[in-house]
Structures are given as structure tokens and as C-alpha cells.
mmCIF file of C-alpha atoms in Angstrom:
data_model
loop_
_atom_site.group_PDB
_atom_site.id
_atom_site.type_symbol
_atom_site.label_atom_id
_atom_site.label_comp_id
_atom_site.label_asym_id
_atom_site.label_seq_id
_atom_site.Cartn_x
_atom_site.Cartn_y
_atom_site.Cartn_z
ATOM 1 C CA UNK A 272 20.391 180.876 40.344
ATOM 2 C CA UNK A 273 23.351 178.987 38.654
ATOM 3 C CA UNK A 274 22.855 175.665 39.167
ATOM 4 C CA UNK A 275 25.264 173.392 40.962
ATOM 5 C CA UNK A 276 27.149 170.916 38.595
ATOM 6 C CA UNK A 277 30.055 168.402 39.330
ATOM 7 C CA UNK A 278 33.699 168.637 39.088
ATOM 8 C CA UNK A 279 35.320 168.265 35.304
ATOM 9 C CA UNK A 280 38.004 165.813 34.569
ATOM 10 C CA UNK A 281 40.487 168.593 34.696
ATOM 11 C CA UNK A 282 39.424 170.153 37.865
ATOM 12 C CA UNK A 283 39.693 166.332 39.328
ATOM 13 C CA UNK A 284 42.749 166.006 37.321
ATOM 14 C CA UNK A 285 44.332 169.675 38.714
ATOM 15 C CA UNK A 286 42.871 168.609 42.361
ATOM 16 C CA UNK A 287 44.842 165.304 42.319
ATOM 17 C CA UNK A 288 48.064 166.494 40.870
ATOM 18 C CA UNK A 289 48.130 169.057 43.833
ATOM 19 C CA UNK A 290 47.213 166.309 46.266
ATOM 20 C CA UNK A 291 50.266 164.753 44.832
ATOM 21 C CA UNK A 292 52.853 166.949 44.674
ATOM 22 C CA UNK A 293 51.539 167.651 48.620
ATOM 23 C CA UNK A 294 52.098 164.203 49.702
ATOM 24 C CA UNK A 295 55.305 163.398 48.259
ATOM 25 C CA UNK A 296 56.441 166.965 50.113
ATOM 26 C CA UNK A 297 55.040 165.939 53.001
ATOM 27 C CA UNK A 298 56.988 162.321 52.692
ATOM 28 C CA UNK A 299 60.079 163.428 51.630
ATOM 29 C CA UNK A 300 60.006 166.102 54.735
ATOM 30 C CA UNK A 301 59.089 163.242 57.019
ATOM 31 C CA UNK A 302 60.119 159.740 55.915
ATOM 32 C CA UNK A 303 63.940 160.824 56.056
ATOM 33 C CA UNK A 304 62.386 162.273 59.681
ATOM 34 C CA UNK A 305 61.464 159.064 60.487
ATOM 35 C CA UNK A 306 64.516 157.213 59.740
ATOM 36 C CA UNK A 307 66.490 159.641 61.288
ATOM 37 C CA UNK A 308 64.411 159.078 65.011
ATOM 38 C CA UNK A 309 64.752 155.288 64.298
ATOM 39 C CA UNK A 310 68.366 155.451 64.157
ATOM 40 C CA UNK A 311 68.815 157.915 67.240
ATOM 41 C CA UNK A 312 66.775 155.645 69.256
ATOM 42 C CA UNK A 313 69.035 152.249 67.968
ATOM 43 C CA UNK A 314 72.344 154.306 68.582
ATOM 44 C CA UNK A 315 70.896 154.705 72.233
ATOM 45 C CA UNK A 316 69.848 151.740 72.817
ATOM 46 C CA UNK A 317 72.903 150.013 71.576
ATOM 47 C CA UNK A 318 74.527 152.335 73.783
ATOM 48 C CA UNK A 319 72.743 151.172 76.792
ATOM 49 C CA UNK A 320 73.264 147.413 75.548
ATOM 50 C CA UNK A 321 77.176 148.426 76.051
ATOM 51 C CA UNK A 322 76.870 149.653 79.382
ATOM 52 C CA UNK A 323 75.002 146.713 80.660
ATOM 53 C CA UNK A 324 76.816 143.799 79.080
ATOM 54 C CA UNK A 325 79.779 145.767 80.152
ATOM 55 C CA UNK A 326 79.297 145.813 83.351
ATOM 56 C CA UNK A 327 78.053 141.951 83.914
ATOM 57 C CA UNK A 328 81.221 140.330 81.110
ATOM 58 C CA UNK A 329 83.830 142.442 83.587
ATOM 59 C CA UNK A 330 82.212 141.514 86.281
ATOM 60 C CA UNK A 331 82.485 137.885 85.775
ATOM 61 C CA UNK A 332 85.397 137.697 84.394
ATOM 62 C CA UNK A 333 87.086 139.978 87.452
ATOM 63 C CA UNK A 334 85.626 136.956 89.766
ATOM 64 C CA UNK A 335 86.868 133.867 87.084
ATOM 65 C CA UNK A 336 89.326 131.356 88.394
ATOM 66 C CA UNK A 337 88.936 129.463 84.592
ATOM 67 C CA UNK A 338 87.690 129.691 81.655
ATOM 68 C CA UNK A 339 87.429 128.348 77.988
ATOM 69 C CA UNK A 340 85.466 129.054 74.821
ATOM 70 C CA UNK A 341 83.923 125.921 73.232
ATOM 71 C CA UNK A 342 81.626 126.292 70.378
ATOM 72 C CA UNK A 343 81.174 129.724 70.084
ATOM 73 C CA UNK A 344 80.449 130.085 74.133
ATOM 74 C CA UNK A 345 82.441 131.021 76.963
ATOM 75 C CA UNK A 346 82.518 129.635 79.832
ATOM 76 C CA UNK A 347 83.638 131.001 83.343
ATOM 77 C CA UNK A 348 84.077 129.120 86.480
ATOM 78 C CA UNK A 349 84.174 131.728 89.445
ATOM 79 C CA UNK A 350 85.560 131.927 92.818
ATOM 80 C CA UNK A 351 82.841 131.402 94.555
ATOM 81 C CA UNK A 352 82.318 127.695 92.332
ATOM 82 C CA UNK A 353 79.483 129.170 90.059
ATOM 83 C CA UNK A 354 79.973 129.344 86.349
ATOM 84 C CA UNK A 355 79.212 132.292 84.076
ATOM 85 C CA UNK A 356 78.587 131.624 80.174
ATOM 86 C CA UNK A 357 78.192 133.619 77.589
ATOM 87 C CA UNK A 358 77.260 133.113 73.706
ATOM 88 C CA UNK A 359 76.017 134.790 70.926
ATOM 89 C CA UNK A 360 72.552 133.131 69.954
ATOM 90 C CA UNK A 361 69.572 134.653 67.786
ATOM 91 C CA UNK A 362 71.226 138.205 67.348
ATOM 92 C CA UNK A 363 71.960 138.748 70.890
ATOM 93 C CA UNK A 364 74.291 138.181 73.427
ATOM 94 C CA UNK A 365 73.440 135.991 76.096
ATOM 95 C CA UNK A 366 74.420 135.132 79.849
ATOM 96 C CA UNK A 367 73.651 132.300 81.678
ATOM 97 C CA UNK A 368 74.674 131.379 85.286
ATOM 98 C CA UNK A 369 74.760 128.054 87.127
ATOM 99 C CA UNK A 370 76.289 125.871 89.987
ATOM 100 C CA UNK A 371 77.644 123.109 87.420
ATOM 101 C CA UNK A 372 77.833 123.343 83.258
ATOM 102 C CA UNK A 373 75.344 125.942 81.659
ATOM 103 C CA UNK A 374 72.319 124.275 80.613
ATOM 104 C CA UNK A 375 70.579 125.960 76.900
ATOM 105 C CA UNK A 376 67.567 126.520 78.580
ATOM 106 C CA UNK A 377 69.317 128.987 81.536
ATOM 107 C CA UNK A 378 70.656 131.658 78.847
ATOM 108 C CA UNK A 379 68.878 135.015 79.327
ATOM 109 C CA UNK A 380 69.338 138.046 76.977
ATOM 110 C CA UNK A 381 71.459 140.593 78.152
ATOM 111 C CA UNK A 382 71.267 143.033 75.022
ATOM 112 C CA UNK A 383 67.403 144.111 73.900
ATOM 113 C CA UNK A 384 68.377 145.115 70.215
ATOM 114 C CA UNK A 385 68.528 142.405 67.763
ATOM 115 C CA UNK A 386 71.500 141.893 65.482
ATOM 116 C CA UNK A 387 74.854 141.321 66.999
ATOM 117 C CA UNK A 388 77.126 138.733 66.815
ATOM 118 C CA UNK A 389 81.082 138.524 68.183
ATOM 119 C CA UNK A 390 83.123 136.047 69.304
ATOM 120 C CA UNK A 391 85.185 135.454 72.773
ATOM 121 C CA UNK A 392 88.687 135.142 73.405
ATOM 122 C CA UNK A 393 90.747 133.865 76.391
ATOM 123 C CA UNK A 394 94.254 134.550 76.410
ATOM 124 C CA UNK A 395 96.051 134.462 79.936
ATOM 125 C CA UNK A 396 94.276 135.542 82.432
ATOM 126 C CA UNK A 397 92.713 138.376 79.934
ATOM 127 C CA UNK A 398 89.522 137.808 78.035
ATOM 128 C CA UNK A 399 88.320 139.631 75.296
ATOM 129 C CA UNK A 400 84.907 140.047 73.909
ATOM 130 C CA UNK A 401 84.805 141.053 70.089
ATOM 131 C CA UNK A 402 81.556 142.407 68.060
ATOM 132 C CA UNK A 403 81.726 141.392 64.366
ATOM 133 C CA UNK A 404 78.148 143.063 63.800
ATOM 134 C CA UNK A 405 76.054 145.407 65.760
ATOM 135 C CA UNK A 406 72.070 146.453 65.248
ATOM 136 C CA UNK A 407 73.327 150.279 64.689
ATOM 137 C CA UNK A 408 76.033 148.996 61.747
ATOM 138 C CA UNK A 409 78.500 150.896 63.976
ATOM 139 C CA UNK A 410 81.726 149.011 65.080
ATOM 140 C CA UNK A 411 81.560 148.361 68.624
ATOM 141 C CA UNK A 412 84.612 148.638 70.846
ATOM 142 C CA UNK A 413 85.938 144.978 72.416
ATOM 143 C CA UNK A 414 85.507 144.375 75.839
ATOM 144 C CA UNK A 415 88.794 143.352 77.296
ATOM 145 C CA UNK A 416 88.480 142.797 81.359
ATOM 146 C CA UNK A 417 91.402 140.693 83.351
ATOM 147 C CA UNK A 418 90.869 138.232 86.018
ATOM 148 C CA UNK A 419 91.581 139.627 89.745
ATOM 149 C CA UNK A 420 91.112 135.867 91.306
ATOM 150 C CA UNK A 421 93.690 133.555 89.149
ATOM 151 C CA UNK A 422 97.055 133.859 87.895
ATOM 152 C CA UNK A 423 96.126 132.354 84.543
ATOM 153 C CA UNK A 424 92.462 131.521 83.312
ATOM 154 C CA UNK A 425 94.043 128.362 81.461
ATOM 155 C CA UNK B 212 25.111 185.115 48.483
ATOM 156 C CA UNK B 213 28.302 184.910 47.089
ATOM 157 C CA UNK B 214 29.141 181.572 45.595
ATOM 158 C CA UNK B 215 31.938 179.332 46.952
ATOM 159 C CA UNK B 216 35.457 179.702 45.462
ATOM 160 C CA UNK B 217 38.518 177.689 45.721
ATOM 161 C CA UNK B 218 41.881 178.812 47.297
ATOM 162 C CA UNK B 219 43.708 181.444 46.089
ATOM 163 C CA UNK B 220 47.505 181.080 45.317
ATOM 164 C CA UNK B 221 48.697 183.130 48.207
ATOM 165 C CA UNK B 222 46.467 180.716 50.373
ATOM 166 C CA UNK B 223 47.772 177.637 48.630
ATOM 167 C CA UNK B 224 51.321 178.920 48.870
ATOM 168 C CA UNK B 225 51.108 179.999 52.668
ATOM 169 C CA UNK B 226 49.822 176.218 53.360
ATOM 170 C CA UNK B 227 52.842 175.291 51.259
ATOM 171 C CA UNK B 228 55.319 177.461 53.527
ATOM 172 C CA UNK B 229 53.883 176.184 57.048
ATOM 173 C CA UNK B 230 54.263 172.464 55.844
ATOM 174 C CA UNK B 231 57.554 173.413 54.797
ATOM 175 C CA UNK B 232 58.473 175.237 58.359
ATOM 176 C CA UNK B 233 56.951 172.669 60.263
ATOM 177 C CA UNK B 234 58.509 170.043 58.510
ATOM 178 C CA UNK B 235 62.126 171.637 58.518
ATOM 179 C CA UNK B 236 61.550 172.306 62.396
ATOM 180 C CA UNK B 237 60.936 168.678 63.201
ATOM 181 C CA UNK B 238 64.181 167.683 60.986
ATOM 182 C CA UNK B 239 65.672 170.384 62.790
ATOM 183 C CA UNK B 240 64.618 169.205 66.851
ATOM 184 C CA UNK B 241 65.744 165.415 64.874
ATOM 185 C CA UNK B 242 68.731 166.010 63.732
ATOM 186 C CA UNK B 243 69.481 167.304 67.370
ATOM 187 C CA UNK B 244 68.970 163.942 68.850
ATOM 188 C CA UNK B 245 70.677 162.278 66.148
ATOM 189 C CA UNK B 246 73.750 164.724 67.375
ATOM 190 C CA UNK B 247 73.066 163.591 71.010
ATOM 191 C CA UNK B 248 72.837 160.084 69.916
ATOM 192 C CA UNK B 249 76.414 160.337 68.513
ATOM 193 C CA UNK B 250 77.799 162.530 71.486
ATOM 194 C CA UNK B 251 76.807 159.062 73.500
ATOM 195 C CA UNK B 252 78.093 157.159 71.232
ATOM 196 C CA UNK B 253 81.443 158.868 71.454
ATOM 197 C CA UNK B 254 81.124 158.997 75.101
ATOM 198 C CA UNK B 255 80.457 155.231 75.304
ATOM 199 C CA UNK B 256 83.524 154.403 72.732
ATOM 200 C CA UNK B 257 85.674 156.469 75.258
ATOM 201 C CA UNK B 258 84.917 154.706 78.365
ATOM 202 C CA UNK B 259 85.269 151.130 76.588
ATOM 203 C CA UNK B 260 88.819 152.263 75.693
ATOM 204 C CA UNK B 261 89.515 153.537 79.374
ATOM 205 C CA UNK B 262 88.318 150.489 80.906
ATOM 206 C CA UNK B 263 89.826 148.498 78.482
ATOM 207 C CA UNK B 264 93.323 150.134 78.833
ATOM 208 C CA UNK B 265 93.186 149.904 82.327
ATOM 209 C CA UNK B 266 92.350 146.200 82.211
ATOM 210 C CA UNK B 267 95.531 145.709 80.270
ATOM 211 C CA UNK B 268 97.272 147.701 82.694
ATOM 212 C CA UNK B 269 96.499 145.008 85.106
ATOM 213 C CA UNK B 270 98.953 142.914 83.217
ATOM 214 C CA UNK B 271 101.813 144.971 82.938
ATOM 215 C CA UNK B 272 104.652 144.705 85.494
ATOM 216 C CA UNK B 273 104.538 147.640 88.019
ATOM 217 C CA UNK B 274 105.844 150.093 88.851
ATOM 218 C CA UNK B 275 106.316 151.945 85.506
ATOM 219 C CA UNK B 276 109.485 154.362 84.852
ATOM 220 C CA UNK B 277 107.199 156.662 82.438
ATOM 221 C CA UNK B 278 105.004 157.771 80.627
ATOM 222 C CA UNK B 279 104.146 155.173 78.011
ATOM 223 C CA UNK B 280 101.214 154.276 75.295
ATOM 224 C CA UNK B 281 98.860 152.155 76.605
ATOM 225 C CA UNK B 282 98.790 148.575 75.712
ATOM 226 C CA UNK B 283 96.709 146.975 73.187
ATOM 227 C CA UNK B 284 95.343 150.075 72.593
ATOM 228 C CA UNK B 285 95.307 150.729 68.604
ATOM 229 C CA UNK B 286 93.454 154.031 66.959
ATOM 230 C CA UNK B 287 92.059 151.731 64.043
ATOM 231 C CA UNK B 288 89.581 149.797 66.730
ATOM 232 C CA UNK B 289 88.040 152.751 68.017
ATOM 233 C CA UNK B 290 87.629 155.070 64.239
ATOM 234 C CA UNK B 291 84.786 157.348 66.340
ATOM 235 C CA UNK B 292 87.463 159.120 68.207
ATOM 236 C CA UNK B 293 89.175 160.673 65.157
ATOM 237 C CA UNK B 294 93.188 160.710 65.778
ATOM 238 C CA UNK B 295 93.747 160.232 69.933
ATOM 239 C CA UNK B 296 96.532 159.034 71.922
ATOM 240 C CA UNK B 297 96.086 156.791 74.709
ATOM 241 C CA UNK B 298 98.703 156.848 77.522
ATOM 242 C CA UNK B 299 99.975 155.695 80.880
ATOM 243 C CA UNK B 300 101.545 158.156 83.452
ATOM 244 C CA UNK B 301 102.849 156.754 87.278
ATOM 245 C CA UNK B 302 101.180 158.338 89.572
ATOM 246 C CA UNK B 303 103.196 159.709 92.213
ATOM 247 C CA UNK B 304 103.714 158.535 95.361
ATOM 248 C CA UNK B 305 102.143 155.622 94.494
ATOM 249 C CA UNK B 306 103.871 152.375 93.888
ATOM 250 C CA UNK B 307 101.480 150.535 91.471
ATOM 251 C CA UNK B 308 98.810 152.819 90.631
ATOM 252 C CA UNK B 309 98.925 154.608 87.271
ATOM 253 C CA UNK B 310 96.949 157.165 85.300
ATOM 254 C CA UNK B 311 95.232 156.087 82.164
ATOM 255 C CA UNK B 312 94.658 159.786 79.984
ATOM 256 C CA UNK B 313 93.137 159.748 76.758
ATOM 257 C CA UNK B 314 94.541 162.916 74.681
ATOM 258 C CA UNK B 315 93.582 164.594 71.995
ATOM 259 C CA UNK B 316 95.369 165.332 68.629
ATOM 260 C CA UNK B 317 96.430 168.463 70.476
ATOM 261 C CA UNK B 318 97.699 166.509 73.709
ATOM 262 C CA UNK B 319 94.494 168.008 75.644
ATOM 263 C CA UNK B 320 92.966 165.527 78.321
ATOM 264 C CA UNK B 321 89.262 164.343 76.522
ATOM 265 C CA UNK B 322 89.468 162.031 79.774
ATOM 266 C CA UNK B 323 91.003 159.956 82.151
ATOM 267 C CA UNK B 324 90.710 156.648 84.565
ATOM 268 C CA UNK B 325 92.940 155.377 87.080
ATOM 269 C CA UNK B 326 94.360 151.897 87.292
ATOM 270 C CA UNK B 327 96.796 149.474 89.077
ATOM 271 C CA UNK B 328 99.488 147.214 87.013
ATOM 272 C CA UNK B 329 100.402 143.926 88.464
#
């Protein structure tokens, strides 16, 4: 009987290359794969984000009697005396809501992505809500909503 | 016995193929939700501009003559939509309420909202 001997360098070297040129397939199938499920689930979840800050920014401002952006935030007083307020902090938009002046400590994330920032705009009794950078890279649309409880927001 | 022997070719190259299928069937099922993911996207860019126009509505002095674009609508803030028009129709019998249509290049309805001017 033959007996049993190890592998030679160029039956490693052979068995390697093949490992190799396997791998690298295998990545370039599935890395690109990868990305590509990453940036579906960002592009829905931005989506969502949209829907959601939406619906609370139009909300408020349907309801605002005044409002005014200082530093960066914007800031709502409602009919029914409660303020809404609104700034861009840490790559996310947040909302705070309170009987007198927001506070720091009462903002609360609206968006769960990280990575936007915008700016706020009042201009008669319209506000606007522009993105200047989104987690996706996509442009976001503004949100424009008009107040149903003042004649001016001024 | 007969001694151990490696893999053939046509076994190596088989193995080959199924990584290959299975790999081009999961970029395949991917590249489907990456086309849903856009779809939504779209879909979410069109109701921004709805709501939006019909917002701005809010501010125009009712009721309207005509037909007219909407306001402070422009193409360039919404690129995802390709070429669209955005208009403003009375709605008759009505004396404020209008209908806010978003068109296609080809003037066919991609969809519509309803709002009120002042």
C-alpha cells in the first residue's frame, strides 16, 4: 500500500489560488448585494421619517397662532396656548412640546435615521421646512403647511 | 479500495455555476426591493408636492376663474418625478374648493388632492 504523504507546495499553492478566486466571486456577487439591501432599507426608512414628521410639522403648524425661528429652531405657539418647536440637532430632526418656552432637555427625535439637517422658514402665515441633507443622499421635498388659526404667524 | 481523488473539473465548474445562480438570484430578488424602494420614494415625493400645493392653495384668493399652475410649485425641487405639471382646476359647484392634479408629460392624471383657497 502507497503510503500517505502531505500536500506539496504547489498543491497548497493550486488549493489556495482556487480558494481565492472563490472568495473574491463570492464577494463581488454579494458585497454589491449587501449595499444594495442597505440602501433599500435607508430609502424606506427615510420614507417613513417623511410621513411621520409630515404629519406632526403640518399638524402644528395648521393649529399655530405665532411663530418665529431663532437659532436654527422654530418655534410655534398654538391655539390652544402650547408651543411646538422644532430644530435640527445631532442629524435629526427634533420636536419638542411645552406650556411656556421649549426647554433642551424636552426635544424628542422624530426621524430614526441619522444624517439630516434643514432649516425653517416663516413667511406669512406659511411655514416651510427645507432639507439641505438627508441619510439616503436623496433631495427631500420641503414641507410647506399654512396656518388655519391666524391671519399672519408674524 | 480505491484511493481518494480530488474534484473533477465538471464538479468544480458545476459548484462554480450554482454560486453563480444563487448569487445572481439574490441580486436579482435585491434589485427588486431596491425598485420598490424607489416606487416609494416616488410615491412619497408625489404626496409632499400635493400637500404642499394644496397648502399654498390655502393662500390664494378664491374662487379661481381657471385652470392655473399651482403655486410655488417648481419641477427643479422635486427632480424624481421626471418632467410633470402641477395644476389647479375649480371644482364645480363649489365656491372655494379646487382640484390639485399632478399630470404627466403626456397631460395623464399620476394623481390628485383636493383643496380650499382662502
Amino acid at each position: 500500500m502507497r503510503r500517505a504523504r502531505g500536500f506539496t507546495l504547489v498543491e497548497l499553492a493550486v488549493a489556495g489560488l482556487l480558494a481565492a478566486v472563490v472568495a473574491s466571486m463570492a464577494a463581488m456577487l454579494f458585497v454589491p448585494a449587501v449595499r444594495m439591501w442597505e440602501q433599500a432599507q435607508t430609502t424606506f426608512t427615510v420614507a417613513g421619517d417623511q410621513l411621520e414628521l409630515r404629519r406632526s410639522f403640518v399638524d402644528d403648524v395648521h393649529r399655530a397662532v405665532s411663530g418665529r425661528v431663532l437659532r436654527g429652531e422654530l418655534m410655534l405657539r398654538r391655539s390652544d396656548g402650547r408651543w411646538a418647536c422644532y430644530r435640527f440637532a445631532a442629524g435629526r430632526l427634533e420636536r419638542a412640546e411645552a406650556s411656556r418656552g421649549c426647554a433642551r432637555s424636552t426635544y424628542l427625535p422624530l426621524t430614526t435615521q441619522e444624517g439630516y439637517d434643514g432649516r425653517f422658514e416663516v413667511q406669512g402665515t406659511g411655514v416651510r421646512m427645507r432639507f439641505t441633507r438627508t441619510p439616503s443622499g436623496f433631495p427631500l421635498p420641503e414641507v410647506y403647511a399654512v396656518t388655519r388659526a391666524a391671519t399672519s404667524l408674524r | 479500495m480505491r484511493a481518494a481523488r480530488g474534484f473533477t473539473l465538471v464538479e468544480v465548474t458545476v459548484a462554480l455555476l450554482l454560486l453563480a445562480l444563487s448569487g445572481a438570484a439574490v441580486i436579482a430578488a435585491l434589485l427588486g426591493v431596491q425598485g420598490s424602494a424607489r416606487e416609494a420614494r416616488k410615491l412619497g415625493v408625489q404626496l409632499a408636492l400635493l400637500e404642499n400645493a394644496a397648502e399654498r392653495v390655502r393662500e390664494l384668493p378664491g374662487p379661481l376663474s381657471g385652470e392655473r399652475s399651482c403655486p410655488g410649485v417648481r419641477s427643479a425641487d422635486y427632480p424624481e418625478l421626471g418632467r410633470f405639471r402641477c395644476v389647479v382646476r375649480p371644482l364645480a359647484g363649489t365656491a372655494r374648493a379646487v382640484q390639485v392634479l399632478l399630470l404627466d408629460d403626456r397631460d395623464r392624471i399620476l394623481a390628485v388632492t383636493v383643496g380650499v383657497t382662502r
